Amino acid sequence: MVPLHSYLILSAILFSIGTIGVLTRRNAIVIFMCVEMMLNAVNLTFIAFSRHLGSIDGQIFVFFVMTVAAAEAAVGLALMIAFYKNRESIDVEDIKLMRL
């Protein structure tokens, strides 16, 4: 049986990699993938604590987080496709130019 702290360390590593990816990358698709990685790290934490405490509450939270993540991915991908059709680029710097 794998101890709880191993899951928490793995989750912290995944969340850190996702955070670094969001802060340093310029490609919008990579940024969305890093956000998904961060959500999966949180899901891993919920499942680990749910198993450790013998409760199903963490698994219910994971279900809702996965639902929101799927909706976020669908809307984000639709926005990326629409932006690519207009600008032929998905660079984050180009997206900032739309505000002007």
Tab-separated table of N, CA and C in Angstrom, residues 39-100:
chain	number	residue	atom	x	y	z
A	39	LEU	N	-5.301	20.835	-12.522
A	39	LEU	CA	-6.572	20.271	-12.054
A	39	LEU	C	-6.432	18.785	-11.715
A	40	ASN	N	-5.660	18.051	-12.500
A	40	ASN	CA	-5.444	16.637	-12.202
A	40	ASN	C	-4.623	16.446	-10.931
A	41	ALA	N	-3.717	17.362	-10.652
A	41	ALA	CA	-2.962	17.287	-9.399
A	41	ALA	C	-3.892	17.483	-8.202
A	42	VAL	N	-4.820	18.411	-8.332
A	42	VAL	CA	-5.800	18.611	-7.256
A	42	VAL	C	-6.692	17.389	-7.120
A	43	ASN	N	-7.081	16.804	-8.249
A	43	ASN	CA	-7.892	15.584	-8.203
A	43	ASN	C	-7.163	14.456	-7.488
A	44	LEU	N	-5.877	14.328	-7.757
A	44	LEU	CA	-5.083	13.295	-7.083
A	44	LEU	C	-5.060	13.516	-5.577
A	45	THR	N	-4.962	14.764	-5.158
A	45	THR	CA	-4.992	15.079	-3.728
A	45	THR	C	-6.340	14.722	-3.113
A	46	PHE	N	-7.419	15.079	-3.801
A	46	PHE	CA	-8.757	14.734	-3.303
A	46	PHE	C	-8.919	13.223	-3.148
A	47	ILE	N	-8.491	12.482	-4.145
A	47	ILE	CA	-8.635	11.024	-4.103
A	47	ILE	C	-7.762	10.436	-3.000
A	48	ALA	N	-6.550	10.941	-2.839
A	48	ALA	CA	-5.654	10.426	-1.800
A	48	ALA	C	-6.241	10.653	-0.409
A	49	PHE	N	-6.740	11.858	-0.157
A	49	PHE	CA	-7.339	12.123	1.149
A	49	PHE	C	-8.650	11.356	1.333
A	50	SER	N	-9.395	11.182	0.269
A	50	SER	CA	-10.629	10.416	0.345
A	50	SER	C	-10.344	8.972	0.743
A	51	ARG	N	-9.315	8.407	0.135
A	51	ARG	CA	-8.948	7.026	0.474
A	51	ARG	C	-8.380	6.936	1.884
A	52	HIS	N	-7.576	7.912	2.261
A	52	HIS	CA	-6.953	7.908	3.582
A	52	HIS	C	-7.999	8.039	4.692
A	53	LEU	N	-8.995	8.887	4.467
A	53	LEU	CA	-10.014	9.115	5.494
A	53	LEU	C	-11.174	8.125	5.415
A	54	GLY	N	-11.230	7.334	4.348
A	54	GLY	CA	-12.298	6.358	4.203
A	54	GLY	C	-13.646	6.997	3.889
A	55	SER	N	-13.613	8.134	3.224
A	55	SER	CA	-14.833	8.867	2.895
A	55	SER	C	-14.962	8.971	1.380
A	56	ILE	N	-16.173	9.137	0.913
A	56	ILE	CA	-16.400	9.252	-0.526
A	56	ILE	C	-16.490	10.716	-0.973
A	57	ASP	N	-16.394	11.647	-0.048
A	57	ASP	CA	-16.550	13.072	-0.357
A	57	ASP	C	-15.524	13.561	-1.380
A	58	GLY	N	-14.280	13.129	-1.254
A	58	GLY	CA	-13.241	13.551	-2.191
A	58	GLY	C	-13.521	13.075	-3.602
A	59	GLN	N	-14.087	11.877	-3.730
A	59	GLN	CA	-14.410	11.349	-5.050
A	59	GLN	C	-15.564	12.123	-5.687
A	60	ILE	N	-16.470	12.615	-4.880
A	60	ILE	CA	-17.568	13.443	-5.398
A	60	ILE	C	-17.011	14.770	-5.911
A	61	PHE	N	-16.088	15.365	-5.154
A	61	PHE	CA	-15.451	16.604	-5.613
A	61	PHE	C	-14.709	16.386	-6.929
A	62	VAL	N	-14.029	15.248	-7.061
A	62	VAL	CA	-13.291	14.944	-8.285
A	62	VAL	C	-14.247	14.857	-9.467
A	63	PHE	N	-15.408	14.269	-9.255
A	63	PHE	CA	-16.396	14.192	-10.329
A	63	PHE	C	-16.784	15.585	-10.820
A	64	PHE	N	-17.026	16.499	-9.893
A	64	PHE	CA	-17.396	17.858	-10.281
A	64	PHE	C	-16.227	18.596	-10.930
A	65	VAL	N	-15.015	18.401	-10.435
A	65	VAL	CA	-13.844	19.055	-11.032
A	65	VAL	C	-13.625	18.546	-12.451
A	66	MET	N	-13.813	17.253	-12.669
A	66	MET	CA	-13.656	16.703	-14.018
A	66	MET	C	-14.720	17.247	-14.966
A	67	THR	N	-15.925	17.452	-14.467
A	67	THR	CA	-16.991	18.026	-15.286
A	67	THR	C	-16.654	19.459	-15.692
A	68	VAL	N	-16.195	20.251	-14.735
A	68	VAL	CA	-15.813	21.629	-15.034
A	68	VAL	C	-14.604	21.656	-15.976
A	69	ALA	N	-13.655	20.750	-15.796
A	69	ALA	CA	-12.474	20.708	-16.658
A	69	ALA	C	-12.851	20.348	-18.090
A	70	ALA	N	-13.803	19.446	-18.259
A	70	ALA	CA	-14.245	19.085	-19.615
A	70	ALA	C	-14.924	20.273	-20.288
A	71	ALA	N	-15.755	20.982	-19.539
A	71	ALA	CA	-16.418	22.161	-20.106
A	71	ALA	C	-15.394	23.245	-20.441
A	72	GLU	N	-14.425	23.430	-19.573
A	72	GLU	CA	-13.373	24.432	-19.805
A	72	GLU	C	-12.558	24.077	-21.041
A	73	ALA	N	-12.256	22.803	-21.215
A	73	ALA	CA	-11.485	22.382	-22.387
A	73	ALA	C	-12.282	22.591	-23.671
A	74	ALA	N	-13.574	22.300	-23.639
A	74	ALA	CA	-14.395	22.469	-24.836
A	74	ALA	C	-14.513	23.948	-25.214
A	75	VAL	N	-14.784	24.802	-24.248
A	75	VAL	CA	-14.909	26.237	-24.525
A	75	VAL	C	-13.555	26.814	-24.934
A	76	GLY	N	-12.496	26.424	-24.240
A	76	GLY	CA	-11.159	26.909	-24.580
A	76	GLY	C	-10.735	26.509	-25.981
A	77	LEU	N	-11.010	25.268	-26.358
A	77	LEU	CA	-10.654	24.818	-27.702
A	77	LEU	C	-11.471	25.558	-28.756
A	78	ALA	N	-12.744	25.794	-28.485
A	78	ALA	CA	-13.568	26.558	-29.434
A	78	ALA	C	-13.029	27.977	-29.595
A	79	LEU	N	-12.613	28.604	-28.503
A	79	LEU	CA	-12.027	29.939	-28.594
A	79	LEU	C	-10.713	29.923	-29.373
A	80	MET	N	-9.908	28.897	-29.147
A	80	MET	CA	-8.637	28.789	-29.868
A	80	MET	C	-8.870	28.645	-31.365
A	81	ILE	N	-9.837	27.835	-31.745
A	81	ILE	CA	-10.130	27.643	-33.167
A	81	ILE	C	-10.622	28.949	-33.786
A	82	ALA	N	-11.508	29.639	-33.091
A	82	ALA	CA	-12.015	30.911	-33.600
A	82	ALA	C	-10.899	31.943	-33.710
A	83	PHE	N	-10.027	31.986	-32.725
A	83	PHE	CA	-8.914	32.941	-32.772
A	83	PHE	C	-7.940	32.604	-33.889
A	84	TYR	N	-7.688	31.302	-34.084
A	84	TYR	CA	-6.769	30.894	-35.140
A	84	TYR	C	-7.323	31.244	-36.519
A	85	LYS	N	-8.638	31.126	-36.686
A	85	LYS	CA	-9.240	31.486	-37.979
A	85	LYS	C	-9.096	32.972	-38.269
A	86	ASN	N	-9.135	33.804	-37.240
A	86	ASN	CA	-9.020	35.253	-37.447
A	86	ASN	C	-7.577	35.715	-37.577
A	87	ARG	N	-6.688	35.232	-36.755
A	87	ARG	CA	-5.302	35.729	-36.701
A	87	ARG	C	-4.264	34.764	-37.261
A	88	GLU	N	-4.627	33.506	-37.467
A	88	GLU	CA	-3.724	32.439	-37.893
A	88	GLU	C	-2.538	32.274	-36.958
A	89	SER	N	-2.804	32.449	-35.677
A	89	SER	CA	-1.802	32.262	-34.632
A	89	SER	C	-2.526	32.033	-33.324
A	90	ILE	N	-1.916	31.264	-32.451
A	90	ILE	CA	-2.488	31.078	-31.119
A	90	ILE	C	-1.498	31.523	-30.047
A	91	ASP	N	-0.655	32.444	-30.414
A	91	ASP	CA	0.311	32.997	-29.477
A	91	ASP	C	-0.412	33.916	-28.489
A	92	VAL	N	-0.058	33.819	-27.227
A	92	VAL	CA	-0.723	34.592	-26.184
A	92	VAL	C	-0.502	36.091	-26.389
A	93	GLU	N	0.634	36.472	-26.906
A	93	GLU	CA	0.903	37.896	-27.167
A	93	GLU	C	-0.068	38.463	-28.197
A	94	ASP	N	-0.435	37.652	-29.194
A	94	ASP	CA	-1.399	38.103	-30.194
A	94	ASP	C	-2.790	38.268	-29.584
A	95	ILE	N	-3.117	37.446	-28.641
A	95	ILE	CA	-4.419	37.556	-27.966
A	95	ILE	C	-4.491	38.860	-27.176
A	96	LYS	N	-3.379	39.267	-26.567
A	96	LYS	CA	-3.361	40.516	-25.819
A	96	LYS	C	-3.612	41.718	-26.722
A	97	LEU	N	-3.232	41.614	-27.993
A	97	LEU	CA	-3.436	42.732	-28.923
A	97	LEU	C	-4.909	42.981	-29.203
A	98	MET	N	-5.765	41.986	-28.954
A	98	MET	CA	-7.190	42.162	-29.233
A	98	MET	C	-7.835	43.141	-28.258
A	99	ARG	N	-7.212	43.374	-27.114
A	99	ARG	CA	-7.760	44.294	-26.129
A	99	ARG	C	-7.635	45.745	-26.560
A	100	LEU	N	-6.679	46.041	-27.395
A	100	LEU	CA	-6.430	47.434	-27.794
A	100	LEU	C	-7.467	47.962	-28.737
